[in-house]
PDB file of C-alpha atoms and ligand atoms in Angstrom:
ATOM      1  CA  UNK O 230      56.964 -10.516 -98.490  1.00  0.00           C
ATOM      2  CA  UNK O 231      56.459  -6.829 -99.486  1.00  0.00           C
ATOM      3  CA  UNK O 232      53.414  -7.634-101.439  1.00  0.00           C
ATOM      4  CA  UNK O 233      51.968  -8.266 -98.272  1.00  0.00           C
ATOM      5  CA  UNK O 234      52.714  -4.633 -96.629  1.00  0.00           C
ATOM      6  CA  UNK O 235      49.977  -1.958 -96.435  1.00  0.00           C
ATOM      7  CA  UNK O 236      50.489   1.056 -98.055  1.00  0.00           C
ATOM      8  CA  UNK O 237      51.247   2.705 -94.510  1.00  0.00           C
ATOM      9  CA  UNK O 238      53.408   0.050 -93.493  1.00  0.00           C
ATOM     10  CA  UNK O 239      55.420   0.723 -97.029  1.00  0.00           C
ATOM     11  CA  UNK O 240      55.585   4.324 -96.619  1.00  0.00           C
ATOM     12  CA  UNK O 241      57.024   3.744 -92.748  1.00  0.00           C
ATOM     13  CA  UNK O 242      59.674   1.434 -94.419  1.00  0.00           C
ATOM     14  CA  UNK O 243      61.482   3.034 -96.890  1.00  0.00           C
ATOM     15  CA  UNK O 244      61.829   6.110 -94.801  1.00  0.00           C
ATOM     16  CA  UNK O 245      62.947   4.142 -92.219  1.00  0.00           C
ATOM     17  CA  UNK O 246      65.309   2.521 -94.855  1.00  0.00           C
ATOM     18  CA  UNK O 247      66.298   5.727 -96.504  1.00  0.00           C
ATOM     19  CA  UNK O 248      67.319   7.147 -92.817  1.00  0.00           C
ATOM     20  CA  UNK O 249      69.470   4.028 -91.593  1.00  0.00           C
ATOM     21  CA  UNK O 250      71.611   5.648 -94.668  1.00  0.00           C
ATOM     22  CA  UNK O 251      72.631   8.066 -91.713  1.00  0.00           C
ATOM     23  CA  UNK O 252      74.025   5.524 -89.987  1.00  0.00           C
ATOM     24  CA  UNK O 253      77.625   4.449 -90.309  1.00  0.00           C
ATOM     25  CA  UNK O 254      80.366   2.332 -88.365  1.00  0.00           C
ATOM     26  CA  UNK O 255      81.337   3.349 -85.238  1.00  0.00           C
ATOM     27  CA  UNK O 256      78.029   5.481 -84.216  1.00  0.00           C
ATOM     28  CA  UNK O 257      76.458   5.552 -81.160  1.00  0.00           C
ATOM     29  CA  UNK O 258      72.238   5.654 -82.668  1.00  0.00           C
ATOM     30  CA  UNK O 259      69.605   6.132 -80.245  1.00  0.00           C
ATOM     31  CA  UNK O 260      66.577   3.472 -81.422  1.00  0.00           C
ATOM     32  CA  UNK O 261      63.032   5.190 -81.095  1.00  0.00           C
ATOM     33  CA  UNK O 262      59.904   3.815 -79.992  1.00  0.00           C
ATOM     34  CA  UNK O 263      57.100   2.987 -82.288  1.00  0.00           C
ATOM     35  CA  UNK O 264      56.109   0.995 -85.822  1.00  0.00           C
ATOM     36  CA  UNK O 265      57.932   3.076 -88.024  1.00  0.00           C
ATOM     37  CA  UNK O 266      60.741   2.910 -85.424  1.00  0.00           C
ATOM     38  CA  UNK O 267      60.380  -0.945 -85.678  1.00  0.00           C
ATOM     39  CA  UNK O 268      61.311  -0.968 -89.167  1.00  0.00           C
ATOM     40  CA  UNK O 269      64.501   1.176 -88.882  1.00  0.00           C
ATOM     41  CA  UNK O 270      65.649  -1.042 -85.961  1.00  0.00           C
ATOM     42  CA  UNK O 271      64.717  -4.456 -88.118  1.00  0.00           C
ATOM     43  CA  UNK O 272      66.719  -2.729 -91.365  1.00  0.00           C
ATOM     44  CA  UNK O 273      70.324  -1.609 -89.229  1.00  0.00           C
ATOM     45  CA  UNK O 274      69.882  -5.009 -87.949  1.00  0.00           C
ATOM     46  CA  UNK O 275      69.745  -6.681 -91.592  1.00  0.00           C
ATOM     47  CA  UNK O 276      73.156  -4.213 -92.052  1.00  0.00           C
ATOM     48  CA  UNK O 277      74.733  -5.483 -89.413  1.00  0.00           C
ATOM     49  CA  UNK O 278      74.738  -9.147 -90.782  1.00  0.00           C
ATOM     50  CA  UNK O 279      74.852  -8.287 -94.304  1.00  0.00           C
ATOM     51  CA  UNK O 280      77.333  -5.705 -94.216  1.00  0.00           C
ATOM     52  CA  UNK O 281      78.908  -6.348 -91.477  1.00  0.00           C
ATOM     53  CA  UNK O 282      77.902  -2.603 -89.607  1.00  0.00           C
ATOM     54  CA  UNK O 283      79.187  -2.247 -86.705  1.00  0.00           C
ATOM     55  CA  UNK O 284      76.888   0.631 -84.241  1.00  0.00           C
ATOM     56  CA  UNK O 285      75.674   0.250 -80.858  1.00  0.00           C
ATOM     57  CA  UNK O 286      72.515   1.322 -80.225  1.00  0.00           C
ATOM     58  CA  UNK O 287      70.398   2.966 -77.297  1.00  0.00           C
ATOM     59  CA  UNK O 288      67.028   2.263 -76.996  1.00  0.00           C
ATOM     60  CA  UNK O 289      63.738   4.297 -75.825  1.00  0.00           C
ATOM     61  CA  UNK O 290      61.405   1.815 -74.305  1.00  0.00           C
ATOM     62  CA  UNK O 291      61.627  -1.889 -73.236  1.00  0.00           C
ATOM     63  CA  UNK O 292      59.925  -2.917 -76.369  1.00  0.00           C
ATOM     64  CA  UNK O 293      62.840  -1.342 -78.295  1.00  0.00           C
ATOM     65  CA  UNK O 294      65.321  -2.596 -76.673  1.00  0.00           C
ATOM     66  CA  UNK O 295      63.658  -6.069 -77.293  1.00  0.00           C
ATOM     67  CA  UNK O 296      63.145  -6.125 -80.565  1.00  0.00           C
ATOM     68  CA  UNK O 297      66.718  -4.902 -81.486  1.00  0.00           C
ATOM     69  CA  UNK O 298      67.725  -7.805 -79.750  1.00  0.00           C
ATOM     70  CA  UNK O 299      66.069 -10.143 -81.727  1.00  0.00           C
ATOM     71  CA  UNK O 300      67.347  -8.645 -84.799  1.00  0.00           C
ATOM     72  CA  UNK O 301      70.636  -8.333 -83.582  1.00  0.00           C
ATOM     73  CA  UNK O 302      71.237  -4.984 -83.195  1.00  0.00           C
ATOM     74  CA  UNK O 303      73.841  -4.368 -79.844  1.00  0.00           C
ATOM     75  CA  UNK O 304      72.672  -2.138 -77.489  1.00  0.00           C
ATOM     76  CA  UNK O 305      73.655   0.008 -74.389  1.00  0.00           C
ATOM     77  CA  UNK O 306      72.648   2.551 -71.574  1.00  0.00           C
ATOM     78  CA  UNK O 307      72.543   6.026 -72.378  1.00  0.00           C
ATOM     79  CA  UNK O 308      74.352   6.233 -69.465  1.00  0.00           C
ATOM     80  CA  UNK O 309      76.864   3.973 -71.293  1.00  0.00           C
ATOM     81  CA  UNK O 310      76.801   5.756 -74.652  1.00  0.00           C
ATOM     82  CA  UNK O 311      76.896   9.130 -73.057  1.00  0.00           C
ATOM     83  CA  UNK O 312      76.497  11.227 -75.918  1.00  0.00           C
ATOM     84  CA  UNK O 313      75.367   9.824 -79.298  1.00  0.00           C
ATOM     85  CA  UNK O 314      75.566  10.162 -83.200  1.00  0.00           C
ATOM     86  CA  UNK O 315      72.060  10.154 -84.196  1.00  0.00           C
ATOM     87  CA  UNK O 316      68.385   9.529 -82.958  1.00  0.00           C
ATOM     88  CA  UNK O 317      66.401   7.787 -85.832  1.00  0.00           C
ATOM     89  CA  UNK O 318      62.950   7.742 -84.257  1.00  0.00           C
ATOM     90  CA  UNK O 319      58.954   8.083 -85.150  1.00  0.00           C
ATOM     91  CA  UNK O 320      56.336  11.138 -84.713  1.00  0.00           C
ATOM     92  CA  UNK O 321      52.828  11.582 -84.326  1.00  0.00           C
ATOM     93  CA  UNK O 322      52.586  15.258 -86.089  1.00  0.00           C
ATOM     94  CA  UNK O 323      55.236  17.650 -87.265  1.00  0.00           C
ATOM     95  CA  UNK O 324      54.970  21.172 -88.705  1.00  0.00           C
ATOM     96  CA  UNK O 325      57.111  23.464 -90.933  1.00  0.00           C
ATOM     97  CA  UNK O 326      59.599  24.104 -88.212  1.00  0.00           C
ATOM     98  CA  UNK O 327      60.061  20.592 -87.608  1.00  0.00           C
ATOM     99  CA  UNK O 328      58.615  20.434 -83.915  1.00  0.00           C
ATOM    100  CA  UNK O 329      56.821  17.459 -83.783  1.00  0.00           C
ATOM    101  CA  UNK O 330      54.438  16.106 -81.335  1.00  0.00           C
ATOM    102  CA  UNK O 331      55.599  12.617 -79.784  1.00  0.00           C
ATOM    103  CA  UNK O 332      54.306  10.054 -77.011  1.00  0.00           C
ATOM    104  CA  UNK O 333      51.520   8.258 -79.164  1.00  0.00           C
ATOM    105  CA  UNK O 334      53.335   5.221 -78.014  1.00  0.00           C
ATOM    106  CA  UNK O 335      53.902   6.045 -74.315  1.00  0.00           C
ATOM    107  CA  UNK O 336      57.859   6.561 -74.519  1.00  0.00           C
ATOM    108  CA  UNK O 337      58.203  10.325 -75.241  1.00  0.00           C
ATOM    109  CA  UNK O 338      60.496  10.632 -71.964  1.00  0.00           C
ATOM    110  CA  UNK O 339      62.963   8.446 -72.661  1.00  0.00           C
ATOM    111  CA  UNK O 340      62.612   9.541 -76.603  1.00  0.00           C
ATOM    112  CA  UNK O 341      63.105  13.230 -75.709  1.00  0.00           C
ATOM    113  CA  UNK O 342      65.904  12.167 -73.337  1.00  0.00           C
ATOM    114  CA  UNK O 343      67.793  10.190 -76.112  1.00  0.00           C
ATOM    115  CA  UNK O 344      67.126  12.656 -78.963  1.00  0.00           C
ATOM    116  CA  UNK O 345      68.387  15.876 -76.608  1.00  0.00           C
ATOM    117  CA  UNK O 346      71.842  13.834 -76.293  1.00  0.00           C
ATOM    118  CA  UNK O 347      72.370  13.383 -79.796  1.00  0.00           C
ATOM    119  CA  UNK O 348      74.139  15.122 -82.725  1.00  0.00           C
ATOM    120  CA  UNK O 349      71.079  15.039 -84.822  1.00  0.00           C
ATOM    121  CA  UNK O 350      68.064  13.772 -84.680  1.00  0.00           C
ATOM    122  CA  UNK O 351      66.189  11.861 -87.730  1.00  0.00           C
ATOM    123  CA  UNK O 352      62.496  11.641 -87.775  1.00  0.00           C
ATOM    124  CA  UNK O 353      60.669   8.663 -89.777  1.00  0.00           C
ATOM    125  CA  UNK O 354      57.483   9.011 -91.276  1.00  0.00           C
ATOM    126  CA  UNK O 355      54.444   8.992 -93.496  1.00  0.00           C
ATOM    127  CA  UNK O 356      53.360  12.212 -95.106  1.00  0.00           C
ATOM    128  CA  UNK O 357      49.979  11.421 -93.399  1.00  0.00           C
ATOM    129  CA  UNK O 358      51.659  13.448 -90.389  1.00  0.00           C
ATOM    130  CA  UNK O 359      52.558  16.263 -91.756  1.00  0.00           C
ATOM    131  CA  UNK O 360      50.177  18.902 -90.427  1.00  0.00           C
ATOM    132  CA  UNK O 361      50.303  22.992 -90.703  1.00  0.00           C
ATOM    133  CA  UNK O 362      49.801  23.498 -86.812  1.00  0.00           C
ATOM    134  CA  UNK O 363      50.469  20.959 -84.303  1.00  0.00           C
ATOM    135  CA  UNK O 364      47.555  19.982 -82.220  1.00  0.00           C
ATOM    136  CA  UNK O 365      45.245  17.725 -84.112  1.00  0.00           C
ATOM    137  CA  UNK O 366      46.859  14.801 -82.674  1.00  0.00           C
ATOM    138  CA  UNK O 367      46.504  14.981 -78.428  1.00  0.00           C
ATOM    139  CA  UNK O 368      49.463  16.026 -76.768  1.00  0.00           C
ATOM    140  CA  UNK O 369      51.053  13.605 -74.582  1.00  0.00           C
ATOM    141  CA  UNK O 370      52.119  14.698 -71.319  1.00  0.00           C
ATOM    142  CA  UNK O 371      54.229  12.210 -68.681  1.00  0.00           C
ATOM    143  CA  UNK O 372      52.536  12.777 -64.937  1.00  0.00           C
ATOM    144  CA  UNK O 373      53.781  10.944 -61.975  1.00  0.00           C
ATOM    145  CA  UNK O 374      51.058   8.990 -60.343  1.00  0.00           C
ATOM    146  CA  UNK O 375      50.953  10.805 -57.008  1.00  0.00           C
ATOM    147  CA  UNK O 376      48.573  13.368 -56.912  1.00  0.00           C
ATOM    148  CA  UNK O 377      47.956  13.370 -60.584  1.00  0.00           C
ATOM    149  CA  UNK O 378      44.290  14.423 -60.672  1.00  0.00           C
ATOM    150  CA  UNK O 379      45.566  17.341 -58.951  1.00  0.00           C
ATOM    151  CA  UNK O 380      48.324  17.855 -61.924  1.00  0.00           C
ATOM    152  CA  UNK O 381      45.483  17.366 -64.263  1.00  0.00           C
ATOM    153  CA  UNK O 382      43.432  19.880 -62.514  1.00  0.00           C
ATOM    154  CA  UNK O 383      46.268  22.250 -63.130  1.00  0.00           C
ATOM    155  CA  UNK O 384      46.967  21.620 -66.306  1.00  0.00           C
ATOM    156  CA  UNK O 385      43.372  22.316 -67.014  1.00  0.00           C
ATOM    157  CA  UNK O 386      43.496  25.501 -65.329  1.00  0.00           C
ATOM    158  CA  UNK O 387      46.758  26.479 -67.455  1.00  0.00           C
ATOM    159  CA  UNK O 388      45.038  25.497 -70.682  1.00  0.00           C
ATOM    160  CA  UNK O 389      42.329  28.349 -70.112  1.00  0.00           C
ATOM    161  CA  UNK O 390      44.683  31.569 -70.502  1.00  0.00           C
ATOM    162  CA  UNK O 391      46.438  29.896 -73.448  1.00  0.00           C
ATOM    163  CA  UNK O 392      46.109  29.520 -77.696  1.00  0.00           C
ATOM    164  CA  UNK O 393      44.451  26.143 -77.938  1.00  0.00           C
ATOM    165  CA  UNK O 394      41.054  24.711 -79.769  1.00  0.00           C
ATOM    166  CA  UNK O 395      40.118  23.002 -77.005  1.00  0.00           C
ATOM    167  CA  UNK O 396      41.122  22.039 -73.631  1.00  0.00           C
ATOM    168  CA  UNK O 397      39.802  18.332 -73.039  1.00  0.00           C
ATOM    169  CA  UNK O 398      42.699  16.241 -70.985  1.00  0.00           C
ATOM    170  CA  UNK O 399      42.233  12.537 -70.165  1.00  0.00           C
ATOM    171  CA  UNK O 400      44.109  10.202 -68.576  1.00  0.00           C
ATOM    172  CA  UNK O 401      45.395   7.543 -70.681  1.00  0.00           C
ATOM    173  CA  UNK O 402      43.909   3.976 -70.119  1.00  0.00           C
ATOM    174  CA  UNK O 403      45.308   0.304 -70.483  1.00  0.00           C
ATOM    175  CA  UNK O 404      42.021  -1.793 -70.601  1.00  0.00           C
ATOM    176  CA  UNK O 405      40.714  -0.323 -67.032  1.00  0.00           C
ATOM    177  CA  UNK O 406      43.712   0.359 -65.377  1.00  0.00           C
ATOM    178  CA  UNK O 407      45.863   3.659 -66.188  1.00  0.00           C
ATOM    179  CA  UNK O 408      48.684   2.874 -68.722  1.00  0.00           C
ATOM    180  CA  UNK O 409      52.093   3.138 -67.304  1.00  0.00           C
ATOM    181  CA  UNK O 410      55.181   4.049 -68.656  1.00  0.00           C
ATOM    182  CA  UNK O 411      58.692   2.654 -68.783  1.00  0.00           C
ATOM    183  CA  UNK O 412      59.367   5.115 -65.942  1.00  0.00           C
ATOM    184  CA  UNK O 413      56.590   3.930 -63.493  1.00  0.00           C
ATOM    185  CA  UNK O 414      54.628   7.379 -64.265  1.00  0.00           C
ATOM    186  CA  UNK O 415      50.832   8.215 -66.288  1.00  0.00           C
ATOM    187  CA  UNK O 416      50.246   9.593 -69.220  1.00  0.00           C
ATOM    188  CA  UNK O 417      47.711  12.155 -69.806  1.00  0.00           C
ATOM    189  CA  UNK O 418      46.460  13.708 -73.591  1.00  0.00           C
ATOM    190  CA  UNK O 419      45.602  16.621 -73.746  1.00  0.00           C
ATOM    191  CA  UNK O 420      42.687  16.946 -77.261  1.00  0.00           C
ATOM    192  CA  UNK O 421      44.035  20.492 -77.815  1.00  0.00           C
ATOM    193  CA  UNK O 422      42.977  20.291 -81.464  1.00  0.00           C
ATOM    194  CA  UNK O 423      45.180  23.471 -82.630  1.00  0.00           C
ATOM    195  CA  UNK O 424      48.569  24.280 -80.346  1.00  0.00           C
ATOM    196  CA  UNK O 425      48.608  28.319 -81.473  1.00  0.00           C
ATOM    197  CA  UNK O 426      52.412  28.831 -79.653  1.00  0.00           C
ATOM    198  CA  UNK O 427      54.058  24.929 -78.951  1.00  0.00           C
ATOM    199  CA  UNK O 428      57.113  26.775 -77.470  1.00  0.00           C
ATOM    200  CA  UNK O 429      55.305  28.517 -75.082  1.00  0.00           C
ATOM    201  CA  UNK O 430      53.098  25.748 -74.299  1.00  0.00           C
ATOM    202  CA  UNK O 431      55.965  22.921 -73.872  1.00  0.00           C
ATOM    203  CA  UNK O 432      57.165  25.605 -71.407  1.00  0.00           C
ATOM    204  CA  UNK O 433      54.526  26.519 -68.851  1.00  0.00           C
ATOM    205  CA  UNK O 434      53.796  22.305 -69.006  1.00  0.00           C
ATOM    206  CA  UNK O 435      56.662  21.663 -67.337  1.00  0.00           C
ATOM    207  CA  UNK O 436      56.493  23.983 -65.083  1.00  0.00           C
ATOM    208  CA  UNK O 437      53.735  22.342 -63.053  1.00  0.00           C
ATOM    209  CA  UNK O 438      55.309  20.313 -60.663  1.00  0.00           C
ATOM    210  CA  UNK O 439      53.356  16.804 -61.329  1.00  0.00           C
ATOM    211  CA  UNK O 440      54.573  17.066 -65.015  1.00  0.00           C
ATOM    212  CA  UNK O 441      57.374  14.914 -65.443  1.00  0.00           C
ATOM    213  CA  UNK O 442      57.627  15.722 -69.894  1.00  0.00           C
ATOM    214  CA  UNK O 443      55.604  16.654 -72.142  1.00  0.00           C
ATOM    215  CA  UNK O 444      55.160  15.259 -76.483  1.00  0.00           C
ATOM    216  CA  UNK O 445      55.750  18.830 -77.706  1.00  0.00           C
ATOM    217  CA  UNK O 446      59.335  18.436 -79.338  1.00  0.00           C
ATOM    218  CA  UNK O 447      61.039  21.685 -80.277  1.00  0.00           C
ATOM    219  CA  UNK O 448      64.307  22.618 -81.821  1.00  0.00           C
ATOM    220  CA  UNK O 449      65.212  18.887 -81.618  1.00  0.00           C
ATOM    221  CA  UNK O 450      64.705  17.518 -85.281  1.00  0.00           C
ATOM    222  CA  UNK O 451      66.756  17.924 -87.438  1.00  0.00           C
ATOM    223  CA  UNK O 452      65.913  16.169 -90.987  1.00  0.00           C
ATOM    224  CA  UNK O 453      62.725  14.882 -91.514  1.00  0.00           C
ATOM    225  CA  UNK O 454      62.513  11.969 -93.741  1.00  0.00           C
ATOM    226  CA  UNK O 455      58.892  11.388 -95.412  1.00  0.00           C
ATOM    227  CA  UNK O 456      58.310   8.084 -97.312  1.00  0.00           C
ATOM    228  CA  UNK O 457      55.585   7.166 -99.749  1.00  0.00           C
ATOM    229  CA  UNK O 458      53.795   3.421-100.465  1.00  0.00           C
ATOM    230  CA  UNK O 459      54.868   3.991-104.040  1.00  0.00           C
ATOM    231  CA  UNK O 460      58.734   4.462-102.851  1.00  0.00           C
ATOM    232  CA  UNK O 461      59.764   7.987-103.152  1.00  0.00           C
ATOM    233  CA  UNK O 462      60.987   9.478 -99.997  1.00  0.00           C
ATOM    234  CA  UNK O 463      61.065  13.462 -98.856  1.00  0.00           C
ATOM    235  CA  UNK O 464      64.253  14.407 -96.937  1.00  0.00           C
ATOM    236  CA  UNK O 465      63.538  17.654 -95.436  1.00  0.00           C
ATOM    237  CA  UNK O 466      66.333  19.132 -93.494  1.00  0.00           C
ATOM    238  CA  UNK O 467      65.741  22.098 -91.162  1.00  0.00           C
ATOM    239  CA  UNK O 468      69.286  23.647 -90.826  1.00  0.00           C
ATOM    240  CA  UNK O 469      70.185  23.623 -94.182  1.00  0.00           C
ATOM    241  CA  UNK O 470      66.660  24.412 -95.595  1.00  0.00           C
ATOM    242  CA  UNK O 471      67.321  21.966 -98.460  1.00  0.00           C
ATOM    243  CA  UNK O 472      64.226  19.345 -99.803  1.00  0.00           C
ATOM    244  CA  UNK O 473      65.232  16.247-101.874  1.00  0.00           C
ATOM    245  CA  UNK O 474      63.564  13.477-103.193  1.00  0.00           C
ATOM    246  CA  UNK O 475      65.093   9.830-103.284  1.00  0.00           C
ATOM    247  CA  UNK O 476      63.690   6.346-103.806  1.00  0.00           C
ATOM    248  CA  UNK O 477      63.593   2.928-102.354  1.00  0.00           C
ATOM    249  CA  UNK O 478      63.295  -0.257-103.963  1.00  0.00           C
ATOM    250  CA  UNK O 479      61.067  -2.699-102.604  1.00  0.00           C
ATOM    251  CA  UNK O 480      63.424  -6.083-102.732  1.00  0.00           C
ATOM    252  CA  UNK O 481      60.636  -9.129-102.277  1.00  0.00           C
ATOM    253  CA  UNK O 482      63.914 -11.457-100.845  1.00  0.00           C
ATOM    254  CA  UNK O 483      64.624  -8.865 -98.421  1.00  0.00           C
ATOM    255  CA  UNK O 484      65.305 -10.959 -95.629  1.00  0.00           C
ATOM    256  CA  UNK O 485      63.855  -8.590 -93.344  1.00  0.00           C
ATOM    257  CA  UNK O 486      60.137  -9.118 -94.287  1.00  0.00           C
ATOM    258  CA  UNK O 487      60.732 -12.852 -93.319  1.00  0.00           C
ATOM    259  CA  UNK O 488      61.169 -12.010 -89.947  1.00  0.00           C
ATOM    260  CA  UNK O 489      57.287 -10.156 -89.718  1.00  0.00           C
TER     261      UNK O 489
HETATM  262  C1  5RP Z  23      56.198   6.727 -79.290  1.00  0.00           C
HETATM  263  C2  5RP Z  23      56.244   7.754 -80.345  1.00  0.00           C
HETATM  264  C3  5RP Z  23      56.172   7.261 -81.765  1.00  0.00           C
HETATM  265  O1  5RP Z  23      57.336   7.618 -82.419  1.00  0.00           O
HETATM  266  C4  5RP Z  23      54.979   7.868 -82.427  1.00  0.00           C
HETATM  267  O2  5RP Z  23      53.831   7.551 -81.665  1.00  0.00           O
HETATM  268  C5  5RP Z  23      54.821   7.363 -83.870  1.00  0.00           C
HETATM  269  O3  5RP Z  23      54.531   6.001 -83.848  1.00  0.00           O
HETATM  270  P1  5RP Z  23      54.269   5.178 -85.176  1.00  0.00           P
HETATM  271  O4  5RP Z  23      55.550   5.138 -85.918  1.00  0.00           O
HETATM  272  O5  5RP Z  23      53.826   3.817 -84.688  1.00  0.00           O
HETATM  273  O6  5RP Z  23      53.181   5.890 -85.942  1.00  0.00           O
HETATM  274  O7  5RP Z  23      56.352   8.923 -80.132  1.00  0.00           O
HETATM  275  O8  5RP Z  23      56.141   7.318 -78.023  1.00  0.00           O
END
């Protein structure tokens, strides 16, 4: 029941609710990775058997693709899809440009992938992540395992001649082993604290060869939409430089808070 929902967790719904607005019959919608992410694949799954909404959906991790199968939502291959509608997915920080920082949840390689063969991409989230300069939250960049101290190493050494805080990277963990992607690769953060130039930065990253992709998304979003716990939701769209507010209605019968 919603009564039960966080504040955060209400704020991650109704923009996720407000976005799946986007979405209409016959779209191809890449599914993003993540909580708030969760909630927009559990409400276009509650459209499809209410409404009768017929998408197809492409998702960016395993855990994507199996929750939108439990709710019902079809899915396919990107390879399948080809090229698609709209991305609806999650972010960790994003700025007044819109470039975001992604990868919190380990899937910012598939996520990127998706979102760069879409029409437009949607982001979902909390106001919580809106920041002035990227950087606060670490950077996530996707390293294959071979040789990867020695990609950390230079990533270190590029960090020195460039406009960050600070240049701590570590490798992220999964208990005591390293966490592994969907692709078989690492992940390693890099606690940055201020990104100064993001666009130069998400280019010199992948030019070390270990780097497979880094969080730093730029030029990709395309509306933002912000919710709120009390229901009002920001849509802030980047091309057209418009702001609007909107707002949800918490329904308690909503079927999809049964399913939680
Ligand atoms: C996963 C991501 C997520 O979209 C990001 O971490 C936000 O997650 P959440 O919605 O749980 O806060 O980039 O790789």
């Amino acid at each position: 029941m919603t009564k039960e929902l966080s504040p955060a967790d209400k704020a991650k719904f109704v923009a996720a609710k407000r976005a799946c607005d986007y979405v209409q019959s016959g779209m191809k919608v890449g599914l993003g990775t993540g909580s708030t992410a969760a909630w927009m694949v559990r409400c276009l799954g509650e459209r499809i058997r209410e409404e009768g909404l017929r998408i197809v959906g492409v998702p960016t991790s395993t855990r994507t693709a199996e929750l939108a199968r439990q709710v019902g939502v079809p899915i396919t291959s990107l390879d399948d899809a080809k090229w698609l509608d709209v991305t609806i997915d999650g972010a960790d920080e994003f700025d007044p440009n819109l470039a975001l920082i992604k990868g919190g949840g380990a899937a910012l390689l598939q996520e990127k992938i998706v979102a760069t063969a879409s029409d437009q991409m949607i982001v979902i989230t909390d106001a919580a992540k809106e920041v002035a300069t990227l950087g606060a939250f670490p950077l996530p960049v996707e390293v294959i395992p071979f040789g990867w101290q020695t990609t950390k190493a230079l990533i270190e050494e590029l960090l020195v001649g460039l406009d960050v805080m600070n240049r701590e990277v570590s490798l992220r963990m999964n208990g005591d082993r390293p966490l592994i992607t969907d692709e078989s690769n690492y992940i390693v953060d890099l606690h940055l604290k201020r990104i100064g130039n993001p666009r130069q930065l998400a280019l010199v990253l992948n030019q070390i060869p270990g780097v497979v992709e880094n969080g730093l998304f730029i030029d990709i979003c395309d509306v933002v939409v912000i919710g709120h716990a009390d229901g009002r939701v920001v849509l802030r769209d980047i091309n057209n430089g418009t702001e609007s507010e909107d707002r949800i209605h918490f329904a308690p019968s909503d079927n999809i808070f049964r399913e939680l």
